[in-house]
Amino acid sequence: GAVVSQHPSRVICKSGTSVKIECRSLDFQATTMFWYRQFPKKSLMLMATSNEGSKATYEQGVEKDKFLINHASLTLSTLTVTSAHPEDSSFYICSAREMTRRETQYFGPGTRLLVL
Amino acid sequence: GNSVTQMEGPVTLSEEAFLTINCTYTATGYPSLFWYVQYPGEGLQLLLKATKADDKGSNKGFEATYRKETTSFHLEKGSVQVSDSAVYFCALTFSGGYNKLIFGAGTRLAVHP
């Protein structure tokens, strides 16, 4: 089946530093990847949609200068949390959509970010 | 707008009990409907889906029927196991465009021996 990996699985950083999270589709090509944020015991909130080779589309209320998304290839998208603060602590999840199966998204295992 | 509403949890059941998790949706068109499951410490996994009215999605003993007349997609399983303990998310999307998934709030299921 389609596998999506994320790296790192968890990261602890100091306030003011930047953190990069990678999302990879391991056995398929993903023209579109999605980044979500999940708060404790809450649903997933879509942050942005990224298409390979173009700028990401951010959801309302999501700061694009804060959450930088790059989708440089058909198998890799990165989310960089710039100048992280404690309120950015959360569970970040990516998903990827296979080119030939447009309605199905495959999710990564998530990255837990803790900003001290 | 488009939205998904799920029954609030947690749902606590004994092993082999019957499970129903309600899901209703509001949509401007004819969406595809999904159930995702999130096991403790893991990412979301697609459990089942249905793409048009009256379709029934099924997987691992779970099933859900796309009911256009009641705008519902309730998840059912005849006999739950401890290993089914997880959070279940109902979601919808539309064909075309970016296929953005719209999730319900999730329902936590705890199954006890």
mmCIF file of C-alpha atoms in Angstrom:
data_model
loop_
_atom_site.group_PDB
_atom_site.id
_atom_site.type_symbol
_atom_site.label_atom_id
_atom_site.label_comp_id
_atom_site.label_asym_id
_atom_site.label_seq_id
_atom_site.Cartn_x
_atom_site.Cartn_y
_atom_site.Cartn_z
ATOM 1 C CA GLY A 1 0.000 0.000 0.000
ATOM 2 C CA ALA A 2 0.918 3.646 -0.192
ATOM 3 C CA VAL A 3 3.299 4.709 2.568
ATOM 4 C CA VAL A 4 4.018 8.198 3.779
ATOM 5 C CA SER A 5 6.823 8.872 6.213
ATOM 6 C CA GLN A 6 7.584 11.875 8.354
ATOM 7 C CA HIS A 7 10.826 12.904 9.931
ATOM 8 C CA PRO A 8 11.455 13.534 12.712
ATOM 9 C CA SER A 9 8.764 11.748 14.677
ATOM 10 C CA ARG A 10 9.248 14.102 17.588
ATOM 11 C CA VAL A 11 11.341 17.169 18.188
ATOM 12 C CA ILE A 12 11.997 19.425 21.138
ATOM 13 C CA CYS A 13 13.405 22.852 20.463
ATOM 14 C CA LYS A 14 14.016 26.145 22.177
ATOM 15 C CA SER A 15 11.796 29.124 21.628
ATOM 16 C CA GLY A 16 12.996 31.249 18.714
ATOM 17 C CA THR A 17 14.557 28.442 16.725
ATOM 18 C CA SER A 18 13.282 27.005 13.451
ATOM 19 C CA VAL A 19 12.274 23.413 12.905
ATOM 20 C CA LYS A 20 11.966 21.550 9.618
ATOM 21 C CA ILE A 21 9.670 18.577 9.208
ATOM 22 C CA GLU A 22 9.928 16.305 6.181
ATOM 23 C CA CYS A 23 7.120 14.397 4.561
ATOM 24 C CA ARG A 24 7.927 11.717 2.003
ATOM 25 C CA SER A 25 5.806 9.457 -0.145
ATOM 26 C CA LEU A 26 7.849 6.269 -0.229
ATOM 27 C CA ASP A 27 6.302 4.187 -2.966
ATOM 28 C CA PHE A 28 4.241 6.572 -5.046
ATOM 29 C CA GLN A 29 4.372 10.000 -6.605
ATOM 30 C CA ALA A 30 2.351 12.683 -4.908
ATOM 31 C CA THR A 31 1.480 15.770 -6.870
ATOM 32 C CA THR A 32 -0.307 17.196 -3.842
ATOM 33 C CA MET A 33 0.597 17.057 -0.183
ATOM 34 C CA PHE A 34 -1.342 18.458 2.730
ATOM 35 C CA TRP A 35 -0.181 19.685 6.105
ATOM 36 C CA TYR A 36 -2.407 19.416 9.140
ATOM 37 C CA ARG A 37 -2.140 20.398 12.740
ATOM 38 C CA GLN A 38 -3.830 18.364 15.430
ATOM 39 C CA PHE A 39 -4.478 19.693 18.891
ATOM 40 C CA PRO A 40 -4.899 17.322 21.841
ATOM 41 C CA LYS A 41 -8.193 15.427 21.593
ATOM 42 C CA LYS A 42 -9.224 17.569 18.638
ATOM 43 C CA SER A 43 -9.658 17.009 14.958
ATOM 44 C CA LEU A 44 -7.167 17.797 12.264
ATOM 45 C CA MET A 45 -6.958 21.351 11.056
ATOM 46 C CA LEU A 46 -5.762 21.774 7.507
ATOM 47 C CA MET A 47 -2.958 24.296 7.400
ATOM 48 C CA ALA A 48 -1.974 24.295 3.759
ATOM 49 C CA THR A 49 -2.022 22.430 0.504
ATOM 50 C CA SER A 50 1.157 22.127 -1.496
ATOM 51 C CA ASN A 51 1.522 21.175 -5.115
ATOM 52 C CA GLU A 52 4.812 20.039 -6.535
ATOM 53 C CA GLY A 53 6.693 22.907 -8.090
ATOM 54 C CA SER A 54 4.316 25.669 -7.038
ATOM 55 C CA LYS A 55 3.553 27.806 -4.021
ATOM 56 C CA ALA A 56 1.490 26.364 -1.221
ATOM 57 C CA THR A 57 -2.093 27.424 -0.643
ATOM 58 C CA TYR A 58 -2.644 28.349 2.980
ATOM 59 C CA GLU A 59 -5.914 28.110 4.869
ATOM 60 C CA GLN A 60 -7.388 31.201 6.401
ATOM 61 C CA GLY A 61 -5.677 32.180 9.608
ATOM 62 C CA VAL A 62 -2.467 30.273 8.935
ATOM 63 C CA GLU A 63 0.611 32.499 8.734
ATOM 64 C CA LYS A 64 2.533 31.596 5.611
ATOM 65 C CA ASP A 65 5.658 33.370 6.824
ATOM 66 C CA LYS A 66 5.522 31.345 10.002
ATOM 67 C CA PHE A 67 4.893 27.975 8.420
ATOM 68 C CA LEU A 68 7.029 27.693 5.303
ATOM 69 C CA ILE A 69 6.134 24.887 2.959
ATOM 70 C CA ASN A 70 8.273 23.595 0.131
ATOM 71 C CA HIS A 71 7.254 20.839 -2.264
ATOM 72 C CA ALA A 72 10.335 20.461 -4.388
ATOM 73 C CA SER A 73 9.707 16.998 -5.784
ATOM 74 C CA LEU A 74 6.941 14.478 -6.313
ATOM 75 C CA THR A 75 7.975 12.584 -3.198
ATOM 76 C CA LEU A 76 9.015 15.270 -0.724
ATOM 77 C CA SER A 77 7.394 18.205 1.006
ATOM 78 C CA THR A 78 8.816 20.098 3.956
ATOM 79 C CA LEU A 79 7.214 22.252 6.615
ATOM 80 C CA THR A 80 9.445 24.701 8.438
ATOM 81 C CA VAL A 81 8.149 26.285 11.611
ATOM 82 C CA THR A 82 10.108 29.520 11.820
ATOM 83 C CA SER A 83 10.946 31.226 15.097
ATOM 84 C CA ALA A 84 8.945 28.651 16.997
ATOM 85 C CA HIS A 85 7.142 29.584 20.182
ATOM 86 C CA PRO A 86 5.503 27.405 22.844
ATOM 87 C CA GLU A 87 2.091 27.948 21.271
ATOM 88 C CA ASP A 88 3.384 26.216 18.137
ATOM 89 C CA SER A 89 3.738 23.015 20.121
ATOM 90 C CA SER A 90 1.445 20.514 18.475
ATOM 91 C CA PHE A 91 1.167 17.360 16.433
ATOM 92 C CA TYR A 92 1.835 18.047 12.755
ATOM 93 C CA ILE A 93 0.600 15.556 10.202
ATOM 94 C CA CYS A 94 1.156 15.436 6.484
ATOM 95 C CA SER A 95 -0.764 13.542 3.873
ATOM 96 C CA ALA A 96 -0.106 12.837 0.233
ATOM 97 C CA ARG A 97 -2.422 12.242 -2.639
ATOM 98 C CA GLU A 98 -1.445 9.755 -5.270
ATOM 99 C CA MET A 99 -1.553 11.014 -8.852
ATOM 100 C CA THR A 100 -3.865 8.285 -10.068
ATOM 101 C CA ARG A 101 -6.165 8.071 -7.031
ATOM 102 C CA ARG A 102 -7.139 11.637 -6.499
ATOM 103 C CA GLU A 103 -9.734 11.179 -3.788
ATOM 104 C CA THR A 104 -7.600 9.217 -1.361
ATOM 105 C CA GLN A 105 -5.052 10.796 0.931
ATOM 106 C CA TYR A 106 -2.387 8.748 2.700
ATOM 107 C CA PHE A 107 -1.259 10.087 6.021
ATOM 108 C CA GLY A 108 2.116 10.198 7.634
ATOM 109 C CA PRO A 109 2.561 9.108 11.263
ATOM 110 C CA GLY A 110 2.874 12.687 12.455
ATOM 111 C CA THR A 111 5.550 14.786 14.128
ATOM 112 C CA ARG A 112 5.175 15.926 17.685
ATOM 113 C CA LEU A 113 6.752 19.341 18.212
ATOM 114 C CA LEU A 114 7.453 20.683 21.672
ATOM 115 C CA VAL A 115 8.769 24.203 21.943
ATOM 116 C CA LEU A 116 10.273 25.104 25.305
ATOM 117 C CA GLY B 1 -20.554 25.609 4.069
ATOM 118 C CA ASN B 2 -19.331 22.036 4.102
ATOM 119 C CA SER B 3 -18.959 20.321 7.460
ATOM 120 C CA VAL B 4 -18.954 16.983 9.239
ATOM 121 C CA THR B 5 -20.525 16.287 12.609
ATOM 122 C CA GLN B 6 -19.702 13.226 14.681
ATOM 123 C CA MET B 7 -21.107 11.966 17.908
ATOM 124 C CA GLU B 8 -19.079 13.001 20.880
ATOM 125 C CA GLY B 9 -17.027 10.434 22.672
ATOM 126 C CA PRO B 10 -15.615 8.701 24.344
ATOM 127 C CA VAL B 11 -17.531 5.584 23.468
ATOM 128 C CA THR B 12 -16.794 2.781 25.892
ATOM 129 C CA LEU B 13 -17.798 -0.770 25.031
ATOM 130 C CA SER B 14 -17.129 -4.293 26.156
ATOM 131 C CA GLU B 15 -15.483 -6.700 23.783
ATOM 132 C CA GLU B 16 -17.909 -8.232 21.262
ATOM 133 C CA ALA B 17 -20.431 -5.420 21.673
ATOM 134 C CA PHE B 18 -22.074 -3.742 18.680
ATOM 135 C CA LEU B 19 -20.627 -0.411 17.645
ATOM 136 C CA THR B 20 -22.264 2.567 15.998
ATOM 137 C CA ILE B 21 -20.553 5.910 15.582
ATOM 138 C CA ASN B 22 -22.834 8.490 14.037
ATOM 139 C CA CYS B 23 -21.658 10.859 11.345
ATOM 140 C CA THR B 24 -23.706 13.413 9.447
ATOM 141 C CA TYR B 25 -22.563 15.919 6.920
ATOM 142 C CA THR B 26 -23.520 19.198 5.329
ATOM 143 C CA ALA B 27 -22.358 19.673 1.774
ATOM 144 C CA THR B 28 -23.143 21.865 -1.185
ATOM 145 C CA GLY B 29 -22.706 19.032 -3.661
ATOM 146 C CA TYR B 30 -22.189 15.284 -3.676
ATOM 147 C CA PRO B 31 -19.077 14.491 -1.708
ATOM 148 C CA SER B 32 -17.134 11.314 -1.219
ATOM 149 C CA LEU B 33 -17.209 10.122 2.380
ATOM 150 C CA PHE B 34 -14.503 8.496 4.448
ATOM 151 C CA TRP B 35 -13.792 6.976 7.804
ATOM 152 C CA TYR B 36 -10.237 7.266 9.078
ATOM 153 C CA VAL B 37 -8.871 5.581 12.184
ATOM 154 C CA GLN B 38 -6.021 6.768 14.387
ATOM 155 C CA TYR B 39 -4.523 4.183 16.702
ATOM 156 C CA PRO B 40 -2.617 5.416 19.756
ATOM 157 C CA GLY B 41 0.672 6.974 18.749
ATOM 158 C CA GLU B 42 0.083 6.490 15.036
ATOM 159 C CA GLY B 43 -1.057 8.522 12.050
ATOM 160 C CA LEU B 44 -4.440 8.333 10.408
ATOM 161 C CA GLN B 45 -5.275 5.328 8.298
ATOM 162 C CA LEU B 46 -8.063 5.110 5.784
ATOM 163 C CA LEU B 47 -10.606 2.620 7.115
ATOM 164 C CA LEU B 48 -13.250 2.750 4.415
ATOM 165 C CA LYS B 49 -14.880 5.047 1.927
ATOM 166 C CA ALA B 50 -17.928 5.519 -0.275
ATOM 167 C CA THR B 51 -18.053 7.760 -3.302
ATOM 168 C CA LYS B 52 -21.758 7.942 -4.132
ATOM 169 C CA ALA B 53 -25.178 7.558 -2.605
ATOM 170 C CA ASP B 54 -26.121 4.062 -1.396
ATOM 171 C CA ASP B 55 -22.544 2.835 -1.662
ATOM 172 C CA LYS B 56 -21.396 0.764 1.272
ATOM 173 C CA GLY B 57 -17.784 0.918 2.342
ATOM 174 C CA SER B 58 -16.417 -1.960 4.374
ATOM 175 C CA ASN B 59 -13.126 -3.061 5.845
ATOM 176 C CA LYS B 60 -11.944 -5.137 8.834
ATOM 177 C CA GLY B 61 -15.534 -5.844 9.874
ATOM 178 C CA PHE B 62 -16.480 -2.164 9.831
ATOM 179 C CA GLU B 63 -19.019 -0.813 7.406
ATOM 180 C CA ALA B 64 -20.775 2.421 6.590
ATOM 181 C CA THR B 65 -23.461 3.260 4.036
ATOM 182 C CA TYR B 66 -23.652 6.591 2.216
ATOM 183 C CA ARG B 67 -27.203 7.839 2.871
ATOM 184 C CA LYS B 68 -27.979 10.905 0.805
ATOM 185 C CA GLU B 69 -31.521 11.261 2.144
ATOM 186 C CA THR B 70 -30.313 11.577 5.715
ATOM 187 C CA THR B 71 -26.863 12.992 4.847
ATOM 188 C CA SER B 72 -25.296 10.363 7.033
ATOM 189 C CA PHE B 73 -22.413 7.899 6.975
ATOM 190 C CA HIS B 74 -22.644 6.032 10.262
ATOM 191 C CA LEU B 75 -19.872 3.591 11.130
ATOM 192 C CA GLU B 76 -20.875 0.156 12.412
ATOM 193 C CA LYS B 77 -19.217 -3.034 13.524
ATOM 194 C CA GLY B 78 -21.016 -6.087 14.781
ATOM 195 C CA SER B 79 -18.476 -7.226 17.350
ATOM 196 C CA VAL B 80 -15.687 -4.960 18.520
ATOM 197 C CA GLN B 81 -12.333 -6.076 19.817
ATOM 198 C CA VAL B 82 -9.916 -4.474 22.237
ATOM 199 C CA SER B 83 -7.644 -3.802 19.283
ATOM 200 C CA ASP B 84 -10.328 -1.536 17.783
ATOM 201 C CA SER B 85 -9.673 1.029 20.505
ATOM 202 C CA ALA B 86 -8.728 4.174 18.616
ATOM 203 C CA VAL B 87 -10.035 7.527 17.474
ATOM 204 C CA TYR B 88 -12.321 7.434 14.460
ATOM 205 C CA PHE B 89 -12.696 10.385 12.120
ATOM 206 C CA CYS B 90 -15.439 10.886 9.579
ATOM 207 C CA ALA B 91 -14.489 13.069 6.618
ATOM 208 C CA LEU B 92 -15.674 14.272 3.245
ATOM 209 C CA THR B 93 -14.106 15.579 0.107
ATOM 210 C CA PHE B 94 -15.138 16.626 -3.362
ATOM 211 C CA SER B 95 -13.770 15.504 -6.688
ATOM 212 C CA GLY B 96 -11.555 17.886 -8.540
ATOM 213 C CA GLY B 97 -9.542 20.790 -7.248
ATOM 214 C CA TYR B 98 -7.260 20.039 -4.341
ATOM 215 C CA ASN B 99 -9.542 17.402 -2.807
ATOM 216 C CA LYS B 100 -9.384 19.052 0.581
ATOM 217 C CA LEU B 101 -10.567 16.706 3.315
ATOM 218 C CA ILE B 102 -12.991 18.098 5.852
ATOM 219 C CA PHE B 103 -12.887 16.165 9.112
ATOM 220 C CA GLY B 104 -15.280 15.691 11.942
ATOM 221 C CA ALA B 105 -14.009 16.180 15.475
ATOM 222 C CA GLY B 106 -13.247 12.503 15.962
ATOM 223 C CA THR B 107 -14.768 9.930 18.293
ATOM 224 C CA ARG B 108 -12.629 8.045 20.737
ATOM 225 C CA LEU B 109 -13.535 4.376 21.162
ATOM 226 C CA ALA B 110 -12.352 2.383 24.148
ATOM 227 C CA VAL B 111 -13.045 -1.351 24.156
ATOM 228 C CA HIS B 112 -12.562 -3.277 27.374
ATOM 229 C CA PRO B 113 -12.084 -7.040 27.746
#
